[in-house]
Tab-separated table of C-alpha atoms in Angstrom:
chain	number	residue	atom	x	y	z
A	1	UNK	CA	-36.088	29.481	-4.873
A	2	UNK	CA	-37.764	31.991	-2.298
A	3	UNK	CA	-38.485	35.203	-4.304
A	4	UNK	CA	-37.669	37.504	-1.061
A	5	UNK	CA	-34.117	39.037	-2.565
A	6	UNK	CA	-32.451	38.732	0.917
A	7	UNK	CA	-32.695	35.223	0.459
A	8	UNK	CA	-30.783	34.629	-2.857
A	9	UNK	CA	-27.605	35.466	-4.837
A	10	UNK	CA	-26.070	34.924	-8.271
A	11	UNK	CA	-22.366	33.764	-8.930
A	12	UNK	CA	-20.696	32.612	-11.614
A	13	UNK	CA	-17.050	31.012	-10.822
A	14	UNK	CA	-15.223	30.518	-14.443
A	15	UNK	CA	-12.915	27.542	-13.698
A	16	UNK	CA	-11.561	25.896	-10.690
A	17	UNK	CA	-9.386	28.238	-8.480
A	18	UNK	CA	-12.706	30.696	-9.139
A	19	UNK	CA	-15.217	27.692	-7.677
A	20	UNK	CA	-13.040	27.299	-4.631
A	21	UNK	CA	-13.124	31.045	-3.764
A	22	UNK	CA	-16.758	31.172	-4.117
A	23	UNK	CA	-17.674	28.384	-2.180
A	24	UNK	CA	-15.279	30.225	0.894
A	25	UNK	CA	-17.387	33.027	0.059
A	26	UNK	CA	-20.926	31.237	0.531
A	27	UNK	CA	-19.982	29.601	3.424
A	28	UNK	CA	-18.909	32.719	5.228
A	29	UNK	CA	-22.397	34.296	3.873
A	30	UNK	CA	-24.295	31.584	5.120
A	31	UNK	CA	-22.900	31.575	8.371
A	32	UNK	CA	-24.890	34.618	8.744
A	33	UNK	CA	-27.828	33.975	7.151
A	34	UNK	CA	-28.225	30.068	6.759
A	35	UNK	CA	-30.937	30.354	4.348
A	36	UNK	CA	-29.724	32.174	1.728
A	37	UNK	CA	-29.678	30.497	-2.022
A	38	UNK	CA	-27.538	30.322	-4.644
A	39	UNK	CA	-27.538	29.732	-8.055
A	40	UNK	CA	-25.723	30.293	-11.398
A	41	UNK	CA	-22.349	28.913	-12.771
A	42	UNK	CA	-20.070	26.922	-10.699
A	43	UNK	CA	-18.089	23.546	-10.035
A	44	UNK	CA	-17.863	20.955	-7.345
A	45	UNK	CA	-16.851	23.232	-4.379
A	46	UNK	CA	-19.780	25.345	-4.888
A	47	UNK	CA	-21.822	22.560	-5.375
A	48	UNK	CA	-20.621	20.812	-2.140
A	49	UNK	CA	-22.290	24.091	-0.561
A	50	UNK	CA	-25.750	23.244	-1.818
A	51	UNK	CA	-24.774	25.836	-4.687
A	52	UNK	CA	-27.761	25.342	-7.643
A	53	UNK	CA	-25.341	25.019	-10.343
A	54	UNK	CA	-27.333	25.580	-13.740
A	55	UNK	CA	-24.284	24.686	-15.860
A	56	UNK	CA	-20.861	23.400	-14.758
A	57	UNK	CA	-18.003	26.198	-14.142
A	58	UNK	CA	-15.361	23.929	-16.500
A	59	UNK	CA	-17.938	25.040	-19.604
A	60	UNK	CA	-15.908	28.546	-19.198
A	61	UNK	CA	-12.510	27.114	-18.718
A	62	UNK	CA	-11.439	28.328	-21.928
A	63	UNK	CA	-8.126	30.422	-23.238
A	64	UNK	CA	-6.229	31.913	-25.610
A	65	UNK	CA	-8.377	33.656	-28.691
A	66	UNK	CA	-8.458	30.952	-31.214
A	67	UNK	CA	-9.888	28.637	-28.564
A	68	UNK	CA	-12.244	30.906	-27.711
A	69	UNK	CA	-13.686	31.326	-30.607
A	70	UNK	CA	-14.330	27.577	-31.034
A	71	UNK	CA	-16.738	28.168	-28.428
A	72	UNK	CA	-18.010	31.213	-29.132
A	73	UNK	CA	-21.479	30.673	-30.009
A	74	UNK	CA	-22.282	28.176	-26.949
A	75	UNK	CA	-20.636	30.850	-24.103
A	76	UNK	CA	-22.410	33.746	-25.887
A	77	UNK	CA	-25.868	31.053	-25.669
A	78	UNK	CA	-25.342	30.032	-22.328
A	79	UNK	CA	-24.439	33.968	-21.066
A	80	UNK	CA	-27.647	34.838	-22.884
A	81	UNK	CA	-29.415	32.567	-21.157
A	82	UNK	CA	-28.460	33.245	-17.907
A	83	UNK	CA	-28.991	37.113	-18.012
A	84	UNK	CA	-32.898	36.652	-18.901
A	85	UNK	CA	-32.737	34.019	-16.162
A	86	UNK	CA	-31.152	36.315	-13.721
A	87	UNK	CA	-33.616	39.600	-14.847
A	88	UNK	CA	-36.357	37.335	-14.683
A	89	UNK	CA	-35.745	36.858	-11.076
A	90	UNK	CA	-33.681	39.414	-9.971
A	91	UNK	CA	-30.852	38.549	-6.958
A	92	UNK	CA	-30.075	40.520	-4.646
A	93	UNK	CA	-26.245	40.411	-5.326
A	94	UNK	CA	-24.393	39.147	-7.958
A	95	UNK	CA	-21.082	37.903	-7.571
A	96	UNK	CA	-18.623	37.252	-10.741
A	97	UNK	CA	-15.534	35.650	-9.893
A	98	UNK	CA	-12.248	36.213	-12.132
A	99	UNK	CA	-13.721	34.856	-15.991
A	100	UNK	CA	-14.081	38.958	-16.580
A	101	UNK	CA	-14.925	38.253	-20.315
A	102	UNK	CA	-17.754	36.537	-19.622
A	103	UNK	CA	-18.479	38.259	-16.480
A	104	UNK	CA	-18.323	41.816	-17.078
A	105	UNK	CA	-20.827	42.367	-19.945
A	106	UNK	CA	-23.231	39.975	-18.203
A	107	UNK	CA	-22.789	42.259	-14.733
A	108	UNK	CA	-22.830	45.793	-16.634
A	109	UNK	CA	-26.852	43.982	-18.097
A	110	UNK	CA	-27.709	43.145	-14.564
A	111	UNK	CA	-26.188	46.813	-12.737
A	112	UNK	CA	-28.491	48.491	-15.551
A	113	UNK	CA	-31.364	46.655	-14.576
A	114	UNK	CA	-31.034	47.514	-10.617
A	115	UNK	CA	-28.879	44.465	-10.002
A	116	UNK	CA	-26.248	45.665	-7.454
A	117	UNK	CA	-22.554	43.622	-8.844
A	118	UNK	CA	-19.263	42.503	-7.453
A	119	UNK	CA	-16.682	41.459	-9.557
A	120	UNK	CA	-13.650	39.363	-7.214
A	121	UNK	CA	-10.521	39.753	-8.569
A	122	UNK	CA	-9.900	43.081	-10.525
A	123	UNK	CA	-9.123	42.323	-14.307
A	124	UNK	CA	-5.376	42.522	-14.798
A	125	UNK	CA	-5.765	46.423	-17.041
A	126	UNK	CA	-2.355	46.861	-15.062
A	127	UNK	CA	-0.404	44.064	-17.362
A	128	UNK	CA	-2.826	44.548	-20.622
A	129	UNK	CA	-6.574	45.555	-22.142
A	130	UNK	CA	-6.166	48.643	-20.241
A	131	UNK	CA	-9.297	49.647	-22.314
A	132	UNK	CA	-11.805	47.220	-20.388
A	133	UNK	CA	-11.152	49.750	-17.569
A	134	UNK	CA	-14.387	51.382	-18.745
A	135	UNK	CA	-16.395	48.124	-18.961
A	136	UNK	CA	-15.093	47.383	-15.403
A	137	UNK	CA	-16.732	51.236	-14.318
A	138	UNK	CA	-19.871	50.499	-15.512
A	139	UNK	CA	-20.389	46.602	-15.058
A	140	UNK	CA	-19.627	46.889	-11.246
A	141	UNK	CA	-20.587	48.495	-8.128
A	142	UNK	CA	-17.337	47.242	-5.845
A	143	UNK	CA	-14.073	45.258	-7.242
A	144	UNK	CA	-12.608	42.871	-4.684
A	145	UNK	CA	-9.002	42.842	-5.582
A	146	UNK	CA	-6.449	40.507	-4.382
A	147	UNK	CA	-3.544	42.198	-5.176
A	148	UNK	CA	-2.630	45.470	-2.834
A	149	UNK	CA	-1.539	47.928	-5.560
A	150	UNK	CA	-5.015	47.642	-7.543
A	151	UNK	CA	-7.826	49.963	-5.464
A	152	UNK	CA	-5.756	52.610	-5.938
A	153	UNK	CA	-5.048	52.133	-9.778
A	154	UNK	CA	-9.657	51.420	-9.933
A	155	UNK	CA	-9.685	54.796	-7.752
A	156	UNK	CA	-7.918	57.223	-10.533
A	157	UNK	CA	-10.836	55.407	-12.712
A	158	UNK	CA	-13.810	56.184	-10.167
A	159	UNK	CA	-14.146	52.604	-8.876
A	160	UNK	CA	-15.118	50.992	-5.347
A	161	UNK	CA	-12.151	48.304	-4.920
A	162	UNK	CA	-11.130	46.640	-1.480
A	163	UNK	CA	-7.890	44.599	-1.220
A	164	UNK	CA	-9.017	41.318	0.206
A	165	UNK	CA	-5.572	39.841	0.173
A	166	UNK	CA	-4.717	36.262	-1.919
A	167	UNK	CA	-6.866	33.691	-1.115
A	168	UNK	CA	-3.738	31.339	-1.563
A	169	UNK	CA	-1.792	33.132	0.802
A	170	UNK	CA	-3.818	32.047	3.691
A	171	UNK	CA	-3.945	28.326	2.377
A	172	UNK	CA	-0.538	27.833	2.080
A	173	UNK	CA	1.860	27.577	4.685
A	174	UNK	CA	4.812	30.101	5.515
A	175	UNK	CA	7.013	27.114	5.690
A	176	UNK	CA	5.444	23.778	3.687
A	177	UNK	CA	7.002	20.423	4.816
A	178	UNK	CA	8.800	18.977	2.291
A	179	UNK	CA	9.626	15.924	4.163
A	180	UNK	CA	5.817	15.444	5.007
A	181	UNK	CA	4.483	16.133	1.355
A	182	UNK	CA	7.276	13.684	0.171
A	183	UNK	CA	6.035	10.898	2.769
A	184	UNK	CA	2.823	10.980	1.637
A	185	UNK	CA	3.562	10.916	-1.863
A	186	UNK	CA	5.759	8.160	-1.884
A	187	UNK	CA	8.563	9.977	-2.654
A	188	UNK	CA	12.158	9.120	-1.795
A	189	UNK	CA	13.743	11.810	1.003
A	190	UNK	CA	16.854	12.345	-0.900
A	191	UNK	CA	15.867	12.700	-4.256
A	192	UNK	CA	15.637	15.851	-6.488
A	193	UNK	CA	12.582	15.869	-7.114
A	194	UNK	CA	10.816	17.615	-10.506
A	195	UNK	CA	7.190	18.938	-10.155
A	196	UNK	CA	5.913	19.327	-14.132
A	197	UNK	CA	2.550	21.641	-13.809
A	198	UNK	CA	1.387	22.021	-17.601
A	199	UNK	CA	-1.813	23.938	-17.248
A	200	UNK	CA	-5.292	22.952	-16.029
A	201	UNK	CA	-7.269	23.564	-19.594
A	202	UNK	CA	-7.139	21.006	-22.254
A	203	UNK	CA	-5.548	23.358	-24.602
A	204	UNK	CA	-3.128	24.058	-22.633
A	205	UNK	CA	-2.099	20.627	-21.813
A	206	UNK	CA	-1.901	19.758	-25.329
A	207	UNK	CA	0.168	22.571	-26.355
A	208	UNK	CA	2.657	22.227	-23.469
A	209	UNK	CA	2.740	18.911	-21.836
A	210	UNK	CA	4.109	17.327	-24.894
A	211	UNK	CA	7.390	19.745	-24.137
A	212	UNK	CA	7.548	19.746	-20.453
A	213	UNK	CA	7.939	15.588	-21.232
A	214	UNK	CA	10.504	16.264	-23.602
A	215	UNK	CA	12.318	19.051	-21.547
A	216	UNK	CA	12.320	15.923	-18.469
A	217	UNK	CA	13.458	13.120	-20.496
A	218	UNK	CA	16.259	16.078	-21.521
A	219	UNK	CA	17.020	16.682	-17.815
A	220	UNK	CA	16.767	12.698	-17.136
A	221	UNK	CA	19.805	12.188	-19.480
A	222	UNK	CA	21.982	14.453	-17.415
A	223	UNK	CA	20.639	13.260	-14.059
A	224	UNK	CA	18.955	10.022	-14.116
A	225	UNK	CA	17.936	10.068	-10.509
A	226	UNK	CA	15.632	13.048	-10.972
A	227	UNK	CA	12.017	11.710	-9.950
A	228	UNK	CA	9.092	13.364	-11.676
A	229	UNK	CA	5.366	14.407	-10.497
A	230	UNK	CA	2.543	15.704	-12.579
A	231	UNK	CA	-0.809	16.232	-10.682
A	232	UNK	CA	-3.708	15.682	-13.351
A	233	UNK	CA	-6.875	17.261	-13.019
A	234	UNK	CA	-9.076	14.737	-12.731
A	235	UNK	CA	-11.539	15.266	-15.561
A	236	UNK	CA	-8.174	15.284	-17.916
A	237	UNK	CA	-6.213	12.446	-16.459
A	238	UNK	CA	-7.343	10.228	-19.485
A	239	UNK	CA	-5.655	13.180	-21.759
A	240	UNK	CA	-2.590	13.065	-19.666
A	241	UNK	CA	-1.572	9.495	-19.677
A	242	UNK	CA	-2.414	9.738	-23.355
A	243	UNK	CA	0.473	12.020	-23.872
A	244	UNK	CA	2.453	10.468	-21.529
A	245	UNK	CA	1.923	6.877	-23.441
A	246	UNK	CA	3.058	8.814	-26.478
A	247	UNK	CA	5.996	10.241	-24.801
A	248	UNK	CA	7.254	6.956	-23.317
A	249	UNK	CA	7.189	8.490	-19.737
A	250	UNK	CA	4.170	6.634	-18.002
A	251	UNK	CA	7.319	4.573	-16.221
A	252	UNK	CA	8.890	7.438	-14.891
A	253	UNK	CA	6.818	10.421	-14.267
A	254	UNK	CA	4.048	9.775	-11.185
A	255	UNK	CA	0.531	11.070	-11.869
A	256	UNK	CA	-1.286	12.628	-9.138
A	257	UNK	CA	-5.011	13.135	-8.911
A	258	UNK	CA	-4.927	16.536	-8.471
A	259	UNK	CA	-2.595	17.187	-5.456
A	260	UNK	CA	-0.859	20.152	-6.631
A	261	UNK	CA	-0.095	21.805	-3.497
A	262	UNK	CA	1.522	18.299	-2.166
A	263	UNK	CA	3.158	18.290	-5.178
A	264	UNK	CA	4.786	21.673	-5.055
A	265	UNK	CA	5.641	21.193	-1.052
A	266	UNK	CA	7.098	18.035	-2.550
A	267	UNK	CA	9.621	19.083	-5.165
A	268	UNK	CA	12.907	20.689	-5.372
A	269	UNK	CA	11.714	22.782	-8.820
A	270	UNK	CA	8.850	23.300	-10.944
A	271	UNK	CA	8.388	23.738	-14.413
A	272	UNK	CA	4.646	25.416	-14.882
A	273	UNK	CA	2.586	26.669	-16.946
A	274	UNK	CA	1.598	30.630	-16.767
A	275	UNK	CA	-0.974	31.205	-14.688
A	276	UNK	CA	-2.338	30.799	-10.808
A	277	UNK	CA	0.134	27.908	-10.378
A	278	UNK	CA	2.914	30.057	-10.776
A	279	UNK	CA	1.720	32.293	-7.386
A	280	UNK	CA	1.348	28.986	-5.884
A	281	UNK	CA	4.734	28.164	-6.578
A	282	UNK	CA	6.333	31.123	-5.367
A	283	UNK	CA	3.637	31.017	-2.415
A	284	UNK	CA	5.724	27.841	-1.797
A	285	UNK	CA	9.008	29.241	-2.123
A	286	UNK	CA	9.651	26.747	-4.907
A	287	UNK	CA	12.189	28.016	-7.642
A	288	UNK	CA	10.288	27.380	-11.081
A	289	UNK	CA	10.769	27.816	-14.882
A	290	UNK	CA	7.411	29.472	-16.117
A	291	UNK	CA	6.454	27.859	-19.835
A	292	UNK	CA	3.726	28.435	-22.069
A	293	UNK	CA	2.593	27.605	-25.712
A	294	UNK	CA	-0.775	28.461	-27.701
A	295	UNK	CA	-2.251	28.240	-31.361
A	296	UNK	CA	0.221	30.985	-33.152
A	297	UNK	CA	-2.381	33.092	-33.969
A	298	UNK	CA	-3.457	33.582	-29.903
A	299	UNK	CA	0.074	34.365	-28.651
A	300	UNK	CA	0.211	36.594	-31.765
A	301	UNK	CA	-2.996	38.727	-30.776
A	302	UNK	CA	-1.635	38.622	-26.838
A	303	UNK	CA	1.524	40.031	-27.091
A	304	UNK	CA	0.346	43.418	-28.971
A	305	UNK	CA	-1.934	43.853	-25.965
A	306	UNK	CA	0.012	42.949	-23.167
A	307	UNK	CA	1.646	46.229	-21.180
A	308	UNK	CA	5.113	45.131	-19.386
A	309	UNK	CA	7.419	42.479	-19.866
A	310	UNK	CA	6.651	39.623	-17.678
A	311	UNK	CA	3.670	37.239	-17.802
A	312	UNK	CA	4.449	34.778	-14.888
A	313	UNK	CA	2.789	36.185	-11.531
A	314	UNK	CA	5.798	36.439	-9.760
A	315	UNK	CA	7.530	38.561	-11.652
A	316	UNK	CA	5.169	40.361	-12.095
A	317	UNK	CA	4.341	41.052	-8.645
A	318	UNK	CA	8.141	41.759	-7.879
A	319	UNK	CA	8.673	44.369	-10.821
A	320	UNK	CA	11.752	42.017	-12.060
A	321	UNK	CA	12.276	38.641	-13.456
A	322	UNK	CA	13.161	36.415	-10.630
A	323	UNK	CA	12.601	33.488	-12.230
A	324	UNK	CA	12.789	32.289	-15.988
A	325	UNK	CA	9.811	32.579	-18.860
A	326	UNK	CA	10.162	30.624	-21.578
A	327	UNK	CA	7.318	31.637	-24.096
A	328	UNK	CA	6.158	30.137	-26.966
A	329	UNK	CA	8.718	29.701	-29.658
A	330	UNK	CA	11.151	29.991	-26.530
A	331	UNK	CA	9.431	27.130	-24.720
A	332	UNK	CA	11.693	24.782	-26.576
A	333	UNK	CA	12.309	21.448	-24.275
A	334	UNK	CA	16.058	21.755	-24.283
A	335	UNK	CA	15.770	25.527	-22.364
A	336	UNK	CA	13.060	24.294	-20.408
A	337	UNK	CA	15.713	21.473	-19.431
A	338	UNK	CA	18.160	23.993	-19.146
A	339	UNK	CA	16.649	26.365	-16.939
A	340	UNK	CA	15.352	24.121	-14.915
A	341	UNK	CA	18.943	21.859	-14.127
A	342	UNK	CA	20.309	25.161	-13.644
A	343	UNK	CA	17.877	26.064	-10.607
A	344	UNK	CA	19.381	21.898	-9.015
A	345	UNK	CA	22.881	23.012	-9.598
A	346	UNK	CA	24.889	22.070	-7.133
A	347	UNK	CA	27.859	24.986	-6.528
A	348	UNK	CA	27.599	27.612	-4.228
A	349	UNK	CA	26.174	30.393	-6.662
A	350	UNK	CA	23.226	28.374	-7.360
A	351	UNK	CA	22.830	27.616	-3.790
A	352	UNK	CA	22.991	31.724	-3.041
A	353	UNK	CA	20.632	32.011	-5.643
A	354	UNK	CA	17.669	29.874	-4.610
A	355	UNK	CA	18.264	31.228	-1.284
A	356	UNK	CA	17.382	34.928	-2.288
A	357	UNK	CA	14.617	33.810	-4.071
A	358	UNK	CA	13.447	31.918	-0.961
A	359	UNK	CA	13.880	34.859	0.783
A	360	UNK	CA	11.699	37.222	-1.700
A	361	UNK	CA	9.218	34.615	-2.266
A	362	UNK	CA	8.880	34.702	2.016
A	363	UNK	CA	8.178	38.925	1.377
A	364	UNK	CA	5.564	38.277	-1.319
A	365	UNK	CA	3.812	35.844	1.321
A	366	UNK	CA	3.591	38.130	3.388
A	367	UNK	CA	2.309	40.685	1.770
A	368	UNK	CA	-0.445	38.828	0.207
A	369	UNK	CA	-1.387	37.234	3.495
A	370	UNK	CA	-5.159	38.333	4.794
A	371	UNK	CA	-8.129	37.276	5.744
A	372	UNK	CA	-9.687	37.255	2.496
A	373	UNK	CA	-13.040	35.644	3.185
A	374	UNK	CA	-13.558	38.232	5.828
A	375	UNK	CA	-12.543	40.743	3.946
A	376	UNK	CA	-15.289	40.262	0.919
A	377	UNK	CA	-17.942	39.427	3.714
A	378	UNK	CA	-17.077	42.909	4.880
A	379	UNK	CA	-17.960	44.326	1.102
A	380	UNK	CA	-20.762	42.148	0.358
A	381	UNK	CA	-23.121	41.668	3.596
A	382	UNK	CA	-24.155	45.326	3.833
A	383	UNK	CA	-25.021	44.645	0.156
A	384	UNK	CA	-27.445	41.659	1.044
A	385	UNK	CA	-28.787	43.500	3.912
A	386	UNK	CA	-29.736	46.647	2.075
A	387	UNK	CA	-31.498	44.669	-0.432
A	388	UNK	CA	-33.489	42.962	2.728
């Protein structure tokens, strides 16, 4: 790695929605300077961009405190280790994408030692931890923030923060093709079809999966021609069919390799697990049932810090609850069934109903809609060039 700082940059992307957005990022950097380096934490997209990867972005793919904690010591080790790495030989920019608990101590280090930091998307102080707003001040010389009501909130706290729109916005069509997703899925035309979305970390696809399969077979007893999709992340498929052999349901649900966005063009209704799915969802103008489940002693800690009533994304971005949450002791399969046969309904109310939400969803879209990777290039290549 050339020691000339114009020449190289840290990131750290903490799962896989965070890897995607930083390989856009690279590419748009390298397009104008096609020499420049990177190294740090990442996955397969950044990789795919000749990203130096010195451990794998899924080794932060952790949640929920109890979790956490069972993998403590080895994040704590591996942040460590990257900081003395990183002082060592000093980048000229580092970029941490979302994973702020790992991120933000390691970027307030390397800002104290001269490093200049960018932290993409702002830490969510608006819903709870309103206290990290102080770690945010002093860990970061520029927030990108994806959501448009959050430079103004950093402002009243003395920090730089652009809006660079949702990445997702721009990825997903205004108007996705159900017919076409269907098609190449394999999926019958005239069937309502059920898209189950449990969560992309291990923990949470133990916790939850077993009761989304549970809340289906429920809704499957009341409307036996419901057809069911579940796109796997790859490195958990084996997990997956496991609870589906234990559930009885490798007949009737259809596991995708990956494929969420084909799977949420595809369906008529999702139930999904809190989280970036549930933008995605409403980015698709899918009516959903938000679920989620975690080791008692996790929900117990999150819920005395969180700040407003919702959770899922899209209520929380239209002030209201839209659409359902069923949370933890509420995520029972029968409501989950419930909920979610209530969105297929039939009658003229339901009909009205997904309609408005089609219609808000459409709003949302719209507002979120930029040119992201533009956007951060705009932030981040007079930061590269001053440190030329």
């Amino acid at each position: 790695m050339s020691a000339n700082p114009s020449r190289w940059m840290a990131l750290v992307a903490g799962e896989a929605s965070g890897d995607v957005l930083a390989a856009q990022l690279l590419q748009g950097l390298r397009a104008h300077w096609p020499g420049l380096r990177a190294a740090g934490i990442g996955g397969p997209a950044l990789q795919a961009q000749g990203f130096e990867a010195w451990w794998p972005s899924e080794r932060l793919a952790v949640r929920g405190y109890v979790e956490v904690l069972r993998h403590y010591r080895a994040i704590v080790a591996m942040r460590r280790a990257l900081k003395q790495r990183l002082l060592h030989e000093p980048p000229a920019l580092f970029v941490g994408v979302d994973a702020p608990d790992f991120n933000l101590p390691l970027e307030a280090d390397l800002r104290a030692a001269g490093v200049r930091t960018v932290h993409f998307v702002a830490p969510a102080i608006w819903a709870w931890r309103p206290e990290r707003v102080e770690l945010i001040r002093r860990a970061c010389d520029h927030v990108l923030c994806i959501f448009p009501f959050e430079p103004a909130l950093l402002a009243e706290h003395g920090i730089a923060a652009t809006y660079v729109g949702h990445p997702l916005a721009s990825v997903i069509p205004a108007q996705p093709d159900q017919a076409a997703a269907r098609q190449a899925l394999g999926l019958p035309l005239d069937a309502a079809v059920v898209a189950l979305l449990p969560g992309s970390r291990r923990a949470e696809i133990d916790h939850l999966l077993p009761r989304m399969l549970a809340a289906a077979e429920c809704m499957r007893q009341q409307r036996p021609q419901l057809r069911f999709v579940l796109p796997a992340v790859p490195a958990l498929r084996s997990v997956i069919l496991q609870h589906l052999q234990r559930a009885a349901a490798g007949a009737w649900v259809k596991v995708l390799d990956g494929r969420s966005h084909a799977a949420l063009a595809a369906c008529d209704v999702t139930l999904v697990a809190s989280g970036t799915a549930t933008l995605e969802a409403a980015l698709f103008k899918r009516p959903m049932v938000i679920a989620y489940h975690m080791h008692p002693l996790s929900w117990w800690i999150t819920r005395r810090k969180m700040r407003q009533p919702w959770v899922g994304l899209p209520n929380i971005l239209c002030r209201e609850f839209v659409v359902p949450e069923l949370l933890q002791d509420a995520a029972t399969p029968a409501a989950m069934a419930q909920a979610a046969l209530a969105w297929l309904a039939d009658d003229a109310a339901a009909q009205a109903r997904r309609l408005a939400l089609q219609q808000r969803f459409a709003v949302l879209h719209d507002e979120l809609r930029r040119d992201t990777v533009g956007a951060a290039l705009q932030v981040l290549r007079p930061m590269l060039e001053r440190a030329s």
